[in-house]
Structure formats: C-alpha cells, structure tokens
Amino acid sequence: ENLVLTALRRFHTDVDCTVILDVIVRLGVSEEFAASMAVISGLVEMHRWVAIYRDQRTIQSKALAALLVLLQSKSFQAPMLVQTNCIEVVVAAAARHEDDPDISSRAQHVLLLLAERCP
C-alpha cells in the first residue's frame, strides 16, 4: 500500500482529508502511483472519508477530481471502483450538491469514464 493511503487512514480532520485528496490528484498523473492506488482497502477508506464529510463541498470536489485522475490512467484498475461501491458514492455526492456545477460535472465525468473502462 502506498504512503498516501496510509496517511488517509491515520489523519482524520477535514483539512487532512482535503490535503490528502489533493495529493492524489497531483500524483495520480503518474502511472506508477495510479497503479498503487488500486487497493480495495484504500479505495474503501477514501469512500469512507467522503461519506464522513459528505456535506463539505471541497472534499466532495477533491474526491471526484481524484477519481477522474485515476480513471484516466491506463494502469489504474477501474473495476475496483465498481467493487467498492464507487458508483453509489459518486451519485450521492452529485445528489447532495446538485446546485454545484463543479461537483455535478465531475460526477458525470467519473460515471462516463467508469462506464467506458468497465464494460
């Protein structure tokens, strides 16, 4: 498991979560890093924090951005997102923040990429 997922397990404030999700967005362009994110326990942990801070737009937006970056990587195992209930997480985020065009757009893009990568 990579150090970013370890950090996500150890730090528990909304600021910590935002910073860690931003690190995933920035490092996700690396094929090696993206491949290292394909760990079911780590993805479940990411979804858990998104659920805990479901009312915080920044965390929802960063989480969706992280998923977008990972889904654009050929080395990331996209089917793992389906196995970890990612679709439910994305739809819930979009529904809770339907008035936020950034979140709605990112959620739609994540779902389209999931459909493309997980036929």
JSON list of C-alpha atoms in Angstrom, two decimals:
[
{"chain": "A", "resi": 1, "resn": "GLU", "atom": "CA", "xyz": [0.00, 0.00, 0.00]},
{"chain": "A", "resi": 2, "resn": "ASN", "atom": "CA", "xyz": [1.30, 3.46, -0.83]},
{"chain": "A", "resi": 3, "resn": "LEU", "atom": "CA", "xyz": [2.06, 6.18, 1.71]},
{"chain": "A", "resi": 4, "resn": "VAL", "atom": "CA", "xyz": [-0.87, 8.37, 0.63]},
{"chain": "A", "resi": 5, "resn": "LEU", "atom": "CA", "xyz": [-3.37, 5.65, 1.53]},
{"chain": "A", "resi": 6, "resn": "THR", "atom": "CA", "xyz": [-1.55, 5.11, 4.82]},
{"chain": "A", "resi": 7, "resn": "ALA", "atom": "CA", "xyz": [-1.87, 8.83, 5.54]},
{"chain": "A", "resi": 8, "resn": "LEU", "atom": "CA", "xyz": [-5.58, 8.71, 4.71]},
{"chain": "A", "resi": 9, "resn": "ARG", "atom": "CA", "xyz": [-6.01, 6.02, 7.36]},
{"chain": "A", "resi": 10, "resn": "ARG", "atom": "CA", "xyz": [-4.08, 7.93, 10.03]},
{"chain": "A", "resi": 11, "resn": "PHE", "atom": "CA", "xyz": [-5.29, 11.51, 9.69]},
{"chain": "A", "resi": 12, "resn": "HIS", "atom": "CA", "xyz": [-8.87, 12.32, 10.41]},
{"chain": "A", "resi": 13, "resn": "THR", "atom": "CA", "xyz": [-9.71, 16.00, 10.08]},
{"chain": "A", "resi": 14, "resn": "ASP", "atom": "CA", "xyz": [-11.44, 17.57, 7.12]},
{"chain": "A", "resi": 15, "resn": "VAL", "atom": "CA", "xyz": [-8.29, 19.57, 6.35]},
{"chain": "A", "resi": 16, "resn": "ASP", "atom": "CA", "xyz": [-6.19, 16.38, 6.39]},
{"chain": "A", "resi": 17, "resn": "CYS", "atom": "CA", "xyz": [-8.64, 14.72, 4.05]},
{"chain": "A", "resi": 18, "resn": "THR", "atom": "CA", "xyz": [-8.62, 17.68, 1.65]},
{"chain": "A", "resi": 19, "resn": "VAL", "atom": "CA", "xyz": [-4.82, 17.76, 1.54]},
{"chain": "A", "resi": 20, "resn": "ILE", "atom": "CA", "xyz": [-4.53, 14.00, 1.01]},
{"chain": "A", "resi": 21, "resn": "LEU", "atom": "CA", "xyz": [-7.13, 14.04, -1.78]},
{"chain": "A", "resi": 22, "resn": "ASP", "atom": "CA", "xyz": [-5.25, 16.91, -3.40]},
{"chain": "A", "resi": 23, "resn": "VAL", "atom": "CA", "xyz": [-2.04, 14.86, -3.24]},
{"chain": "A", "resi": 24, "resn": "ILE", "atom": "CA", "xyz": [-3.86, 12.02, -5.01]},
{"chain": "A", "resi": 25, "resn": "VAL", "atom": "CA", "xyz": [-4.96, 14.46, -7.73]},
{"chain": "A", "resi": 26, "resn": "ARG", "atom": "CA", "xyz": [-1.42, 15.72, -8.21]},
{"chain": "A", "resi": 27, "resn": "LEU", "atom": "CA", "xyz": [0.31, 12.33, -8.10]},
{"chain": "A", "resi": 28, "resn": "GLY", "atom": "CA", "xyz": [-2.41, 10.48, -9.99]},
{"chain": "A", "resi": 29, "resn": "VAL", "atom": "CA", "xyz": [-0.91, 11.52, -13.32]},
{"chain": "A", "resi": 30, "resn": "SER", "atom": "CA", "xyz": [1.93, 9.10, -12.57]},
{"chain": "A", "resi": 31, "resn": "GLU", "atom": "CA", "xyz": [1.08, 5.67, -13.95]},
{"chain": "A", "resi": 32, "resn": "GLU", "atom": "CA", "xyz": [3.03, 4.01, -11.15]},
{"chain": "A", "resi": 33, "resn": "PHE", "atom": "CA", "xyz": [1.21, 5.98, -8.45]},
{"chain": "A", "resi": 34, "resn": "ALA", "atom": "CA", "xyz": [-2.18, 5.35, -10.09]},
{"chain": "A", "resi": 35, "resn": "ALA", "atom": "CA", "xyz": [-1.47, 1.62, -10.15]},
{"chain": "A", "resi": 36, "resn": "SER", "atom": "CA", "xyz": [-0.56, 1.73, -6.46]},
{"chain": "A", "resi": 37, "resn": "MET", "atom": "CA", "xyz": [-3.96, 3.26, -5.67]},
{"chain": "A", "resi": 38, "resn": "ALA", "atom": "CA", "xyz": [-5.77, 0.16, -6.93]},
{"chain": "A", "resi": 39, "resn": "VAL", "atom": "CA", "xyz": [-6.08, -1.37, -3.48]},
{"chain": "A", "resi": 40, "resn": "ILE", "atom": "CA", "xyz": [-9.60, -2.23, -2.39]},
{"chain": "A", "resi": 41, "resn": "SER", "atom": "CA", "xyz": [-8.98, -1.37, 1.27]},
{"chain": "A", "resi": 42, "resn": "GLY", "atom": "CA", "xyz": [-7.55, 2.01, 0.29]},
{"chain": "A", "resi": 43, "resn": "LEU", "atom": "CA", "xyz": [-10.42, 2.84, -2.03]},
{"chain": "A", "resi": 44, "resn": "VAL", "atom": "CA", "xyz": [-12.92, 1.85, 0.66]},
{"chain": "A", "resi": 45, "resn": "GLU", "atom": "CA", "xyz": [-11.09, 4.17, 3.06]},
{"chain": "A", "resi": 46, "resn": "MET", "atom": "CA", "xyz": [-11.28, 7.01, 0.56]},
{"chain": "A", "resi": 47, "resn": "HIS", "atom": "CA", "xyz": [-15.02, 6.43, 0.10]},
{"chain": "A", "resi": 48, "resn": "ARG", "atom": "CA", "xyz": [-15.47, 6.30, 3.88]},
{"chain": "A", "resi": 49, "resn": "TRP", "atom": "CA", "xyz": [-13.94, 9.76, 4.34]},
{"chain": "A", "resi": 50, "resn": "VAL", "atom": "CA", "xyz": [-16.03, 11.13, 1.52]},
{"chain": "A", "resi": 51, "resn": "ALA", "atom": "CA", "xyz": [-19.11, 9.81, 3.35]},
{"chain": "A", "resi": 52, "resn": "ILE", "atom": "CA", "xyz": [-18.00, 11.25, 6.70]},
{"chain": "A", "resi": 53, "resn": "TYR", "atom": "CA", "xyz": [-17.55, 14.72, 5.19]},
{"chain": "A", "resi": 54, "resn": "ARG", "atom": "CA", "xyz": [-20.47, 14.43, 2.79]},
{"chain": "A", "resi": 55, "resn": "ASP", "atom": "CA", "xyz": [-21.64, 17.99, 3.41]},
{"chain": "A", "resi": 56, "resn": "GLN", "atom": "CA", "xyz": [-18.27, 19.57, 2.65]},
{"chain": "A", "resi": 57, "resn": "ARG", "atom": "CA", "xyz": [-18.13, 20.62, -0.97]},
{"chain": "A", "resi": 58, "resn": "THR", "atom": "CA", "xyz": [-14.35, 20.91, -1.05]},
{"chain": "A", "resi": 59, "resn": "ILE", "atom": "CA", "xyz": [-13.87, 17.30, -0.02]},
{"chain": "A", "resi": 60, "resn": "GLN", "atom": "CA", "xyz": [-16.53, 16.07, -2.44]},
{"chain": "A", "resi": 61, "resn": "SER", "atom": "CA", "xyz": [-14.98, 18.04, -5.28]},
{"chain": "A", "resi": 62, "resn": "LYS", "atom": "CA", "xyz": [-11.42, 16.88, -4.47]},
{"chain": "A", "resi": 63, "resn": "ALA", "atom": "CA", "xyz": [-12.55, 13.26, -4.20]},
{"chain": "A", "resi": 64, "resn": "LEU", "atom": "CA", "xyz": [-14.22, 13.42, -7.59]},
{"chain": "A", "resi": 65, "resn": "ALA", "atom": "CA", "xyz": [-11.13, 15.08, -9.06]},
{"chain": "A", "resi": 66, "resn": "ALA", "atom": "CA", "xyz": [-9.00, 12.27, -7.61]},
{"chain": "A", "resi": 67, "resn": "LEU", "atom": "CA", "xyz": [-11.27, 9.65, -9.15]},
{"chain": "A", "resi": 68, "resn": "LEU", "atom": "CA", "xyz": [-11.09, 11.41, -12.52]},
{"chain": "A", "resi": 69, "resn": "VAL", "atom": "CA", "xyz": [-7.31, 11.46, -12.49]},
{"chain": "A", "resi": 70, "resn": "LEU", "atom": "CA", "xyz": [-7.13, 7.79, -11.51]},
{"chain": "A", "resi": 71, "resn": "LEU", "atom": "CA", "xyz": [-9.68, 6.75, -14.13]},
{"chain": "A", "resi": 72, "resn": "GLN", "atom": "CA", "xyz": [-7.65, 8.50, -16.83]},
{"chain": "A", "resi": 73, "resn": "SER", "atom": "CA", "xyz": [-4.66, 6.32, -16.01]},
{"chain": "A", "resi": 74, "resn": "LYS", "atom": "CA", "xyz": [-4.34, 3.13, -18.02]},
{"chain": "A", "resi": 75, "resn": "SER", "atom": "CA", "xyz": [-2.55, 1.41, -15.13]},
{"chain": "A", "resi": 76, "resn": "PHE", "atom": "CA", "xyz": [-5.35, 2.04, -12.62]},
{"chain": "A", "resi": 77, "resn": "GLN", "atom": "CA", "xyz": [-7.67, -0.94, -12.20]},
{"chain": "A", "resi": 78, "resn": "ALA", "atom": "CA", "xyz": [-11.03, 0.80, -12.74]},
{"chain": "A", "resi": 79, "resn": "PRO", "atom": "CA", "xyz": [-13.17, -2.29, -11.95]},
{"chain": "A", "resi": 80, "resn": "MET", "atom": "CA", "xyz": [-12.03, -1.97, -8.35]},
{"chain": "A", "resi": 81, "resn": "LEU", "atom": "CA", "xyz": [-14.07, 1.22, -8.08]},
{"chain": "A", "resi": 82, "resn": "VAL", "atom": "CA", "xyz": [-17.20, -0.71, -9.00]},
{"chain": "A", "resi": 83, "resn": "GLN", "atom": "CA", "xyz": [-16.34, -3.37, -6.40]},
{"chain": "A", "resi": 84, "resn": "THR", "atom": "CA", "xyz": [-16.04, -0.68, -3.71]},
{"chain": "A", "resi": 85, "resn": "ASN", "atom": "CA", "xyz": [-19.43, 0.96, -4.39]},
{"chain": "A", "resi": 86, "resn": "CYS", "atom": "CA", "xyz": [-17.88, 3.97, -6.09]},
{"chain": "A", "resi": 87, "resn": "ILE", "atom": "CA", "xyz": [-20.97, 4.50, -8.22]},
{"chain": "A", "resi": 88, "resn": "GLU", "atom": "CA", "xyz": [-23.09, 4.97, -5.11]},
{"chain": "A", "resi": 89, "resn": "VAL", "atom": "CA", "xyz": [-20.54, 7.40, -3.64]},
{"chain": "A", "resi": 90, "resn": "VAL", "atom": "CA", "xyz": [-20.44, 9.47, -6.83]},
{"chain": "A", "resi": 91, "resn": "VAL", "atom": "CA", "xyz": [-24.21, 9.58, -7.28]},
{"chain": "A", "resi": 92, "resn": "ALA", "atom": "CA", "xyz": [-24.70, 10.53, -3.61]},
{"chain": "A", "resi": 93, "resn": "ALA", "atom": "CA", "xyz": [-22.15, 13.36, -3.89]},
{"chain": "A", "resi": 94, "resn": "ALA", "atom": "CA", "xyz": [-23.85, 14.69, -7.01]},
{"chain": "A", "resi": 95, "resn": "ALA", "atom": "CA", "xyz": [-27.28, 14.49, -5.40]},
{"chain": "A", "resi": 96, "resn": "ARG", "atom": "CA", "xyz": [-26.20, 16.22, -2.19]},
{"chain": "A", "resi": 97, "resn": "HIS", "atom": "CA", "xyz": [-24.53, 19.03, -4.11]},
{"chain": "A", "resi": 98, "resn": "GLU", "atom": "CA", "xyz": [-26.77, 19.25, -7.15]},
{"chain": "A", "resi": 99, "resn": "ASP", "atom": "CA", "xyz": [-26.52, 23.04, -7.11]},
{"chain": "A", "resi": 100, "resn": "ASP", "atom": "CA", "xyz": [-22.72, 22.91, -7.52]},
{"chain": "A", "resi": 101, "resn": "PRO", "atom": "CA", "xyz": [-21.84, 22.74, -11.24]},
{"chain": "A", "resi": 102, "resn": "ASP", "atom": "CA", "xyz": [-18.25, 21.64, -10.49]},
{"chain": "A", "resi": 103, "resn": "ILE", "atom": "CA", "xyz": [-19.36, 18.62, -8.47]},
{"chain": "A", "resi": 104, "resn": "SER", "atom": "CA", "xyz": [-22.15, 17.74, -10.91]},
{"chain": "A", "resi": 105, "resn": "SER", "atom": "CA", "xyz": [-19.80, 17.92, -13.89]},
{"chain": "A", "resi": 106, "resn": "ARG", "atom": "CA", "xyz": [-17.08, 15.87, -12.20]},
{"chain": "A", "resi": 107, "resn": "ALA", "atom": "CA", "xyz": [-19.59, 13.26, -11.05]},
{"chain": "A", "resi": 108, "resn": "GLN", "atom": "CA", "xyz": [-20.96, 12.92, -14.56]},
{"chain": "A", "resi": 109, "resn": "HIS", "atom": "CA", "xyz": [-17.45, 12.59, -15.99]},
{"chain": "A", "resi": 110, "resn": "VAL", "atom": "CA", "xyz": [-16.50, 9.93, -13.40]},
{"chain": "A", "resi": 111, "resn": "LEU", "atom": "CA", "xyz": [-19.59, 7.90, -14.28]},
{"chain": "A", "resi": 112, "resn": "LEU", "atom": "CA", "xyz": [-18.89, 8.17, -18.01]},
{"chain": "A", "resi": 113, "resn": "LEU", "atom": "CA", "xyz": [-15.27, 7.05, -17.53]},
{"chain": "A", "resi": 114, "resn": "LEU", "atom": "CA", "xyz": [-16.40, 4.17, -15.31]},
{"chain": "A", "resi": 115, "resn": "ALA", "atom": "CA", "xyz": [-18.85, 3.05, -17.99]},
{"chain": "A", "resi": 116, "resn": "GLU", "atom": "CA", "xyz": [-16.09, 3.28, -20.59]},
{"chain": "A", "resi": 117, "resn": "ARG", "atom": "CA", "xyz": [-13.48, 1.44, -18.50]},
{"chain": "A", "resi": 118, "resn": "CYS", "atom": "CA", "xyz": [-15.82, -1.20, -17.02]},
{"chain": "A", "resi": 119, "resn": "PRO", "atom": "CA", "xyz": [-17.93, -2.56, -19.88]}
]
